[in-house]
Amino acid sequence: MTPSAAYCPPPKGDGLGGEGIVIKPASGEYSSVVLWMHGLGDSAMGWYQSMPGLNLQSTKFVLPTAPNRPISINGGMQMPGWSDIYGLDEDAAEDAPGFAESAARIMTLVENELEQGVPPEKIAICGFSQGGALALYTSLRAERNIGACVSCR
């Protein structure tokens, strides 16, 4: 059986009313969760087909999509972003409220999985580019230890 055959077609939404995609094993049963955040300007759709290829048995994948917001470094263009980006140099201001808002959303998704009985050591917060920065930001500020944090650039 191919990895993608072991998973149900993804429903729209992050499972708690936000935009995104949730991928569960075809059985509906899972014992671990990967939360994966995309990079600036992307969405859950850009990543969901890659997740089953990881061949992580009994794993639920939650891929939230960031809200559309103006991104200063891109001339204020609206696009999916976990926070605004004011500049790329080390002295550039950071959008602390935007990161905090996005981290709260991710932690709500984590708390939901904990309430469903998934142990914290079986939860991974992961992401690519801006999503990777959010994964680090969220994991380092979490009140509970989780199983893993993966940040890809």
JSON list of C-alpha atoms in Angstrom, two decimals:
[
{"chain": "A", "resi": 1, "resn": "MET", "atom": "CA", "xyz": [0.00, 0.00, 0.00]},
{"chain": "A", "resi": 2, "resn": "THR", "atom": "CA", "xyz": [1.38, 3.41, -0.90]},
{"chain": "A", "resi": 3, "resn": "PRO", "atom": "CA", "xyz": [1.67, 5.93, 1.95]},
{"chain": "A", "resi": 4, "resn": "SER", "atom": "CA", "xyz": [-1.02, 8.17, 0.49]},
{"chain": "A", "resi": 5, "resn": "ALA", "atom": "CA", "xyz": [-3.45, 5.22, 0.24]},
{"chain": "A", "resi": 6, "resn": "ALA", "atom": "CA", "xyz": [-3.24, 4.82, 4.01]},
{"chain": "A", "resi": 7, "resn": "TYR", "atom": "CA", "xyz": [-4.72, 8.30, 4.53]},
{"chain": "A", "resi": 8, "resn": "CYS", "atom": "CA", "xyz": [-8.21, 9.73, 4.06]},
{"chain": "A", "resi": 9, "resn": "PRO", "atom": "CA", "xyz": [-8.78, 12.59, 1.60]},
{"chain": "A", "resi": 10, "resn": "PRO", "atom": "CA", "xyz": [-8.03, 15.77, 3.52]},
{"chain": "A", "resi": 11, "resn": "PRO", "atom": "CA", "xyz": [-10.92, 17.81, 4.86]},
{"chain": "A", "resi": 12, "resn": "LYS", "atom": "CA", "xyz": [-10.67, 21.58, 4.57]},
{"chain": "A", "resi": 13, "resn": "GLY", "atom": "CA", "xyz": [-9.94, 23.51, 7.76]},
{"chain": "A", "resi": 14, "resn": "ASP", "atom": "CA", "xyz": [-7.48, 23.12, 10.61]},
{"chain": "A", "resi": 15, "resn": "GLY", "atom": "CA", "xyz": [-9.96, 21.18, 12.74]},
{"chain": "A", "resi": 16, "resn": "LEU", "atom": "CA", "xyz": [-10.89, 24.13, 14.95]},
{"chain": "A", "resi": 17, "resn": "GLY", "atom": "CA", "xyz": [-12.49, 26.54, 12.51]},
{"chain": "A", "resi": 18, "resn": "GLY", "atom": "CA", "xyz": [-9.36, 28.03, 10.98]},
{"chain": "A", "resi": 19, "resn": "GLU", "atom": "CA", "xyz": [-8.15, 27.62, 7.41]},
{"chain": "A", "resi": 20, "resn": "GLY", "atom": "CA", "xyz": [-5.96, 24.65, 6.61]},
{"chain": "A", "resi": 21, "resn": "ILE", "atom": "CA", "xyz": [-6.02, 20.91, 6.05]},
{"chain": "A", "resi": 22, "resn": "VAL", "atom": "CA", "xyz": [-6.15, 17.92, 8.40]},
{"chain": "A", "resi": 23, "resn": "ILE", "atom": "CA", "xyz": [-4.91, 14.53, 7.19]},
{"chain": "A", "resi": 24, "resn": "LYS", "atom": "CA", "xyz": [-5.77, 11.47, 9.26]},
{"chain": "A", "resi": 25, "resn": "PRO", "atom": "CA", "xyz": [-4.91, 7.81, 8.70]},
{"chain": "A", "resi": 26, "resn": "ALA", "atom": "CA", "xyz": [-7.66, 6.00, 6.78]},
{"chain": "A", "resi": 27, "resn": "SER", "atom": "CA", "xyz": [-8.57, 4.13, 9.97]},
{"chain": "A", "resi": 28, "resn": "GLY", "atom": "CA", "xyz": [-9.27, 7.45, 11.69]},
{"chain": "A", "resi": 29, "resn": "GLU", "atom": "CA", "xyz": [-7.06, 6.33, 14.56]},
{"chain": "A", "resi": 30, "resn": "TYR", "atom": "CA", "xyz": [-3.78, 8.04, 15.35]},
{"chain": "A", "resi": 31, "resn": "SER", "atom": "CA", "xyz": [-1.31, 8.17, 18.22]},
{"chain": "A", "resi": 32, "resn": "SER", "atom": "CA", "xyz": [0.90, 11.08, 17.13]},
{"chain": "A", "resi": 33, "resn": "VAL", "atom": "CA", "xyz": [0.41, 14.51, 15.56]},
{"chain": "A", "resi": 34, "resn": "VAL", "atom": "CA", "xyz": [2.55, 16.67, 13.30]},
{"chain": "A", "resi": 35, "resn": "LEU", "atom": "CA", "xyz": [1.59, 20.33, 13.03]},
{"chain": "A", "resi": 36, "resn": "TRP", "atom": "CA", "xyz": [3.21, 21.79, 9.91]},
{"chain": "A", "resi": 37, "resn": "MET", "atom": "CA", "xyz": [3.29, 25.52, 9.14]},
{"chain": "A", "resi": 38, "resn": "HIS", "atom": "CA", "xyz": [4.04, 26.75, 5.62]},
{"chain": "A", "resi": 39, "resn": "GLY", "atom": "CA", "xyz": [6.21, 29.67, 4.63]},
{"chain": "A", "resi": 40, "resn": "LEU", "atom": "CA", "xyz": [5.28, 33.23, 3.67]},
{"chain": "A", "resi": 41, "resn": "GLY", "atom": "CA", "xyz": [2.80, 33.44, 0.76]},
{"chain": "A", "resi": 42, "resn": "ASP", "atom": "CA", "xyz": [2.11, 29.69, 0.75]},
{"chain": "A", "resi": 43, "resn": "SER", "atom": "CA", "xyz": [-0.76, 27.67, 2.26]},
{"chain": "A", "resi": 44, "resn": "ALA", "atom": "CA", "xyz": [-1.54, 24.21, 3.58]},
{"chain": "A", "resi": 45, "resn": "MET", "atom": "CA", "xyz": [-2.32, 23.19, -0.01]},
{"chain": "A", "resi": 46, "resn": "GLY", "atom": "CA", "xyz": [1.34, 23.67, -0.88]},
{"chain": "A", "resi": 47, "resn": "TRP", "atom": "CA", "xyz": [2.39, 20.95, 1.57]},
{"chain": "A", "resi": 48, "resn": "TYR", "atom": "CA", "xyz": [-0.42, 18.49, 2.18]},
{"chain": "A", "resi": 49, "resn": "GLN", "atom": "CA", "xyz": [0.57, 15.99, -0.53]},
{"chain": "A", "resi": 50, "resn": "SER", "atom": "CA", "xyz": [4.05, 15.70, 0.98]},
{"chain": "A", "resi": 51, "resn": "MET", "atom": "CA", "xyz": [2.92, 14.60, 4.42]},
{"chain": "A", "resi": 52, "resn": "PRO", "atom": "CA", "xyz": [1.82, 10.98, 3.72]},
{"chain": "A", "resi": 53, "resn": "GLY", "atom": "CA", "xyz": [5.15, 10.46, 1.93]},
{"chain": "A", "resi": 54, "resn": "LEU", "atom": "CA", "xyz": [6.87, 10.81, 5.31]},
{"chain": "A", "resi": 55, "resn": "ASN", "atom": "CA", "xyz": [5.39, 7.36, 6.02]},
{"chain": "A", "resi": 56, "resn": "LEU", "atom": "CA", "xyz": [4.75, 8.12, 9.69]},
{"chain": "A", "resi": 57, "resn": "GLN", "atom": "CA", "xyz": [2.35, 5.39, 10.75]},
{"chain": "A", "resi": 58, "resn": "SER", "atom": "CA", "xyz": [-0.64, 6.33, 12.93]},
{"chain": "A", "resi": 59, "resn": "THR", "atom": "CA", "xyz": [0.08, 10.05, 12.52]},
{"chain": "A", "resi": 60, "resn": "LYS", "atom": "CA", "xyz": [-2.39, 12.87, 12.07]},
{"chain": "A", "resi": 61, "resn": "PHE", "atom": "CA", "xyz": [-1.10, 15.89, 10.15]},
{"chain": "A", "resi": 62, "resn": "VAL", "atom": "CA", "xyz": [-2.53, 19.32, 10.91]},
{"chain": "A", "resi": 63, "resn": "LEU", "atom": "CA", "xyz": [-1.55, 21.96, 8.36]},
{"chain": "A", "resi": 64, "resn": "PRO", "atom": "CA", "xyz": [-2.99, 25.36, 9.27]},
{"chain": "A", "resi": 65, "resn": "THR", "atom": "CA", "xyz": [-2.98, 28.15, 6.69]},
{"chain": "A", "resi": 66, "resn": "ALA", "atom": "CA", "xyz": [-1.82, 31.57, 7.88]},
{"chain": "A", "resi": 67, "resn": "PRO", "atom": "CA", "xyz": [-4.26, 34.47, 7.60]},
{"chain": "A", "resi": 68, "resn": "ASN", "atom": "CA", "xyz": [-3.91, 36.93, 4.74]},
{"chain": "A", "resi": 69, "resn": "ARG", "atom": "CA", "xyz": [-2.23, 40.08, 5.97]},
{"chain": "A", "resi": 70, "resn": "PRO", "atom": "CA", "xyz": [-0.26, 42.95, 4.45]},
{"chain": "A", "resi": 71, "resn": "ILE", "atom": "CA", "xyz": [3.46, 42.14, 4.35]},
{"chain": "A", "resi": 72, "resn": "SER", "atom": "CA", "xyz": [5.53, 45.32, 4.62]},
{"chain": "A", "resi": 73, "resn": "ILE", "atom": "CA", "xyz": [8.66, 43.93, 2.97]},
{"chain": "A", "resi": 74, "resn": "ASN", "atom": "CA", "xyz": [6.53, 43.05, -0.08]},
{"chain": "A", "resi": 75, "resn": "GLY", "atom": "CA", "xyz": [5.13, 46.55, -0.47]},
{"chain": "A", "resi": 76, "resn": "GLY", "atom": "CA", "xyz": [2.14, 45.84, 1.77]},
{"chain": "A", "resi": 77, "resn": "MET", "atom": "CA", "xyz": [0.81, 43.12, -0.55]},
{"chain": "A", "resi": 78, "resn": "GLN", "atom": "CA", "xyz": [-1.76, 40.86, 1.13]},
{"chain": "A", "resi": 79, "resn": "MET", "atom": "CA", "xyz": [-0.67, 37.24, 1.38]},
{"chain": "A", "resi": 80, "resn": "PRO", "atom": "CA", "xyz": [-0.74, 34.36, 3.85]},
{"chain": "A", "resi": 81, "resn": "GLY", "atom": "CA", "xyz": [1.72, 35.20, 6.59]},
{"chain": "A", "resi": 82, "resn": "TRP", "atom": "CA", "xyz": [2.19, 34.20, 10.21]},
{"chain": "A", "resi": 83, "resn": "SER", "atom": "CA", "xyz": [3.31, 37.76, 10.97]},
{"chain": "A", "resi": 84, "resn": "ASP", "atom": "CA", "xyz": [4.34, 40.89, 9.11]},
{"chain": "A", "resi": 85, "resn": "ILE", "atom": "CA", "xyz": [7.96, 41.23, 8.01]},
{"chain": "A", "resi": 86, "resn": "TYR", "atom": "CA", "xyz": [9.29, 44.78, 8.21]},
{"chain": "A", "resi": 87, "resn": "GLY", "atom": "CA", "xyz": [12.82, 44.08, 6.96]},
{"chain": "A", "resi": 88, "resn": "LEU", "atom": "CA", "xyz": [15.50, 41.41, 6.69]},
{"chain": "A", "resi": 89, "resn": "ASP", "atom": "CA", "xyz": [18.44, 42.98, 8.52]},
{"chain": "A", "resi": 90, "resn": "GLU", "atom": "CA", "xyz": [19.11, 42.11, 12.14]},
{"chain": "A", "resi": 91, "resn": "ASP", "atom": "CA", "xyz": [18.04, 45.58, 13.30]},
{"chain": "A", "resi": 92, "resn": "ALA", "atom": "CA", "xyz": [14.62, 45.41, 11.63]},
{"chain": "A", "resi": 93, "resn": "ALA", "atom": "CA", "xyz": [11.63, 45.63, 13.92]},
{"chain": "A", "resi": 94, "resn": "GLU", "atom": "CA", "xyz": [9.68, 42.41, 14.46]},
{"chain": "A", "resi": 95, "resn": "ASP", "atom": "CA", "xyz": [5.93, 41.92, 14.45]},
{"chain": "A", "resi": 96, "resn": "ALA", "atom": "CA", "xyz": [5.68, 40.58, 18.01]},
{"chain": "A", "resi": 97, "resn": "PRO", "atom": "CA", "xyz": [1.86, 40.85, 18.12]},
{"chain": "A", "resi": 98, "resn": "GLY", "atom": "CA", "xyz": [1.57, 38.92, 14.83]},
{"chain": "A", "resi": 99, "resn": "PHE", "atom": "CA", "xyz": [3.86, 36.15, 16.05]},
{"chain": "A", "resi": 100, "resn": "ALA", "atom": "CA", "xyz": [2.05, 35.98, 19.40]},
{"chain": "A", "resi": 101, "resn": "GLU", "atom": "CA", "xyz": [-1.34, 35.73, 17.65]},
{"chain": "A", "resi": 102, "resn": "SER", "atom": "CA", "xyz": [-0.11, 32.94, 15.38]},
{"chain": "A", "resi": 103, "resn": "ALA", "atom": "CA", "xyz": [1.60, 31.10, 18.25]},
{"chain": "A", "resi": 104, "resn": "ALA", "atom": "CA", "xyz": [-1.64, 31.23, 20.25]},
{"chain": "A", "resi": 105, "resn": "ARG", "atom": "CA", "xyz": [-3.47, 29.61, 17.34]},
{"chain": "A", "resi": 106, "resn": "ILE", "atom": "CA", "xyz": [-0.86, 26.84, 17.12]},
{"chain": "A", "resi": 107, "resn": "MET", "atom": "CA", "xyz": [-0.99, 26.25, 20.87]},
{"chain": "A", "resi": 108, "resn": "THR", "atom": "CA", "xyz": [-4.80, 26.00, 20.67]},
{"chain": "A", "resi": 109, "resn": "LEU", "atom": "CA", "xyz": [-4.32, 23.24, 18.08]},
{"chain": "A", "resi": 110, "resn": "VAL", "atom": "CA", "xyz": [-1.80, 21.53, 20.39]},
{"chain": "A", "resi": 111, "resn": "GLU", "atom": "CA", "xyz": [-4.14, 21.80, 23.38]},
{"chain": "A", "resi": 112, "resn": "ASN", "atom": "CA", "xyz": [-6.95, 20.27, 21.31]},
{"chain": "A", "resi": 113, "resn": "GLU", "atom": "CA", "xyz": [-4.78, 17.24, 20.56]},
{"chain": "A", "resi": 114, "resn": "LEU", "atom": "CA", "xyz": [-3.81, 16.91, 24.23]},
{"chain": "A", "resi": 115, "resn": "GLU", "atom": "CA", "xyz": [-7.52, 16.96, 25.11]},
{"chain": "A", "resi": 116, "resn": "GLN", "atom": "CA", "xyz": [-8.05, 14.16, 22.56]},
{"chain": "A", "resi": 117, "resn": "GLY", "atom": "CA", "xyz": [-5.54, 12.06, 24.52]},
{"chain": "A", "resi": 118, "resn": "VAL", "atom": "CA", "xyz": [-2.38, 12.50, 22.44]},
{"chain": "A", "resi": 119, "resn": "PRO", "atom": "CA", "xyz": [0.57, 12.63, 24.86]},
{"chain": "A", "resi": 120, "resn": "PRO", "atom": "CA", "xyz": [2.75, 15.75, 24.56]},
{"chain": "A", "resi": 121, "resn": "GLU", "atom": "CA", "xyz": [5.79, 13.66, 23.61]},
{"chain": "A", "resi": 122, "resn": "LYS", "atom": "CA", "xyz": [3.85, 12.46, 20.53]},
{"chain": "A", "resi": 123, "resn": "ILE", "atom": "CA", "xyz": [3.28, 15.99, 19.18]},
{"chain": "A", "resi": 124, "resn": "ALA", "atom": "CA", "xyz": [5.68, 17.76, 16.82]},
{"chain": "A", "resi": 125, "resn": "ILE", "atom": "CA", "xyz": [5.47, 21.45, 15.90]},
{"chain": "A", "resi": 126, "resn": "CYS", "atom": "CA", "xyz": [7.19, 21.93, 12.55]},
{"chain": "A", "resi": 127, "resn": "GLY", "atom": "CA", "xyz": [7.47, 24.41, 9.73]},
{"chain": "A", "resi": 128, "resn": "PHE", "atom": "CA", "xyz": [9.25, 25.78, 6.71]},
{"chain": "A", "resi": 129, "resn": "SER", "atom": "CA", "xyz": [10.74, 29.29, 6.42]},
{"chain": "A", "resi": 130, "resn": "GLN", "atom": "CA", "xyz": [8.42, 31.71, 8.24]},
{"chain": "A", "resi": 131, "resn": "GLY", "atom": "CA", "xyz": [6.48, 28.66, 9.44]},
{"chain": "A", "resi": 132, "resn": "GLY", "atom": "CA", "xyz": [9.75, 27.27, 10.83]},
{"chain": "A", "resi": 133, "resn": "ALA", "atom": "CA", "xyz": [10.34, 30.51, 12.71]},
{"chain": "A", "resi": 134, "resn": "LEU", "atom": "CA", "xyz": [6.84, 30.19, 14.14]},
{"chain": "A", "resi": 135, "resn": "ALA", "atom": "CA", "xyz": [7.51, 26.57, 15.13]},
{"chain": "A", "resi": 136, "resn": "LEU", "atom": "CA", "xyz": [10.59, 27.66, 17.10]},
{"chain": "A", "resi": 137, "resn": "TYR", "atom": "CA", "xyz": [8.82, 30.68, 18.59]},
{"chain": "A", "resi": 138, "resn": "THR", "atom": "CA", "xyz": [5.85, 28.57, 19.70]},
{"chain": "A", "resi": 139, "resn": "SER", "atom": "CA", "xyz": [7.84, 25.60, 21.00]},
{"chain": "A", "resi": 140, "resn": "LEU", "atom": "CA", "xyz": [10.24, 27.72, 23.05]},
{"chain": "A", "resi": 141, "resn": "ARG", "atom": "CA", "xyz": [7.35, 29.56, 24.71]},
{"chain": "A", "resi": 142, "resn": "ALA", "atom": "CA", "xyz": [5.10, 26.55, 25.30]},
{"chain": "A", "resi": 143, "resn": "GLU", "atom": "CA", "xyz": [4.10, 25.87, 28.89]},
{"chain": "A", "resi": 144, "resn": "ARG", "atom": "CA", "xyz": [4.46, 22.12, 28.27]},
{"chain": "A", "resi": 145, "resn": "ASN", "atom": "CA", "xyz": [7.31, 20.21, 26.72]},
{"chain": "A", "resi": 146, "resn": "ILE", "atom": "CA", "xyz": [6.33, 18.67, 23.41]},
{"chain": "A", "resi": 147, "resn": "GLY", "atom": "CA", "xyz": [7.92, 15.80, 21.52]},
{"chain": "A", "resi": 148, "resn": "ALA", "atom": "CA", "xyz": [9.69, 17.73, 18.79]},
{"chain": "A", "resi": 149, "resn": "CYS", "atom": "CA", "xyz": [10.21, 20.99, 17.01]},
{"chain": "A", "resi": 150, "resn": "VAL", "atom": "CA", "xyz": [11.48, 21.03, 13.43]},
{"chain": "A", "resi": 151, "resn": "SER", "atom": "CA", "xyz": [12.36, 24.27, 11.67]},
{"chain": "A", "resi": 152, "resn": "CYS", "atom": "CA", "xyz": [13.37, 24.14, 8.01]},
{"chain": "A", "resi": 153, "resn": "ARG", "atom": "CA", "xyz": [14.61, 27.12, 6.12]}
]
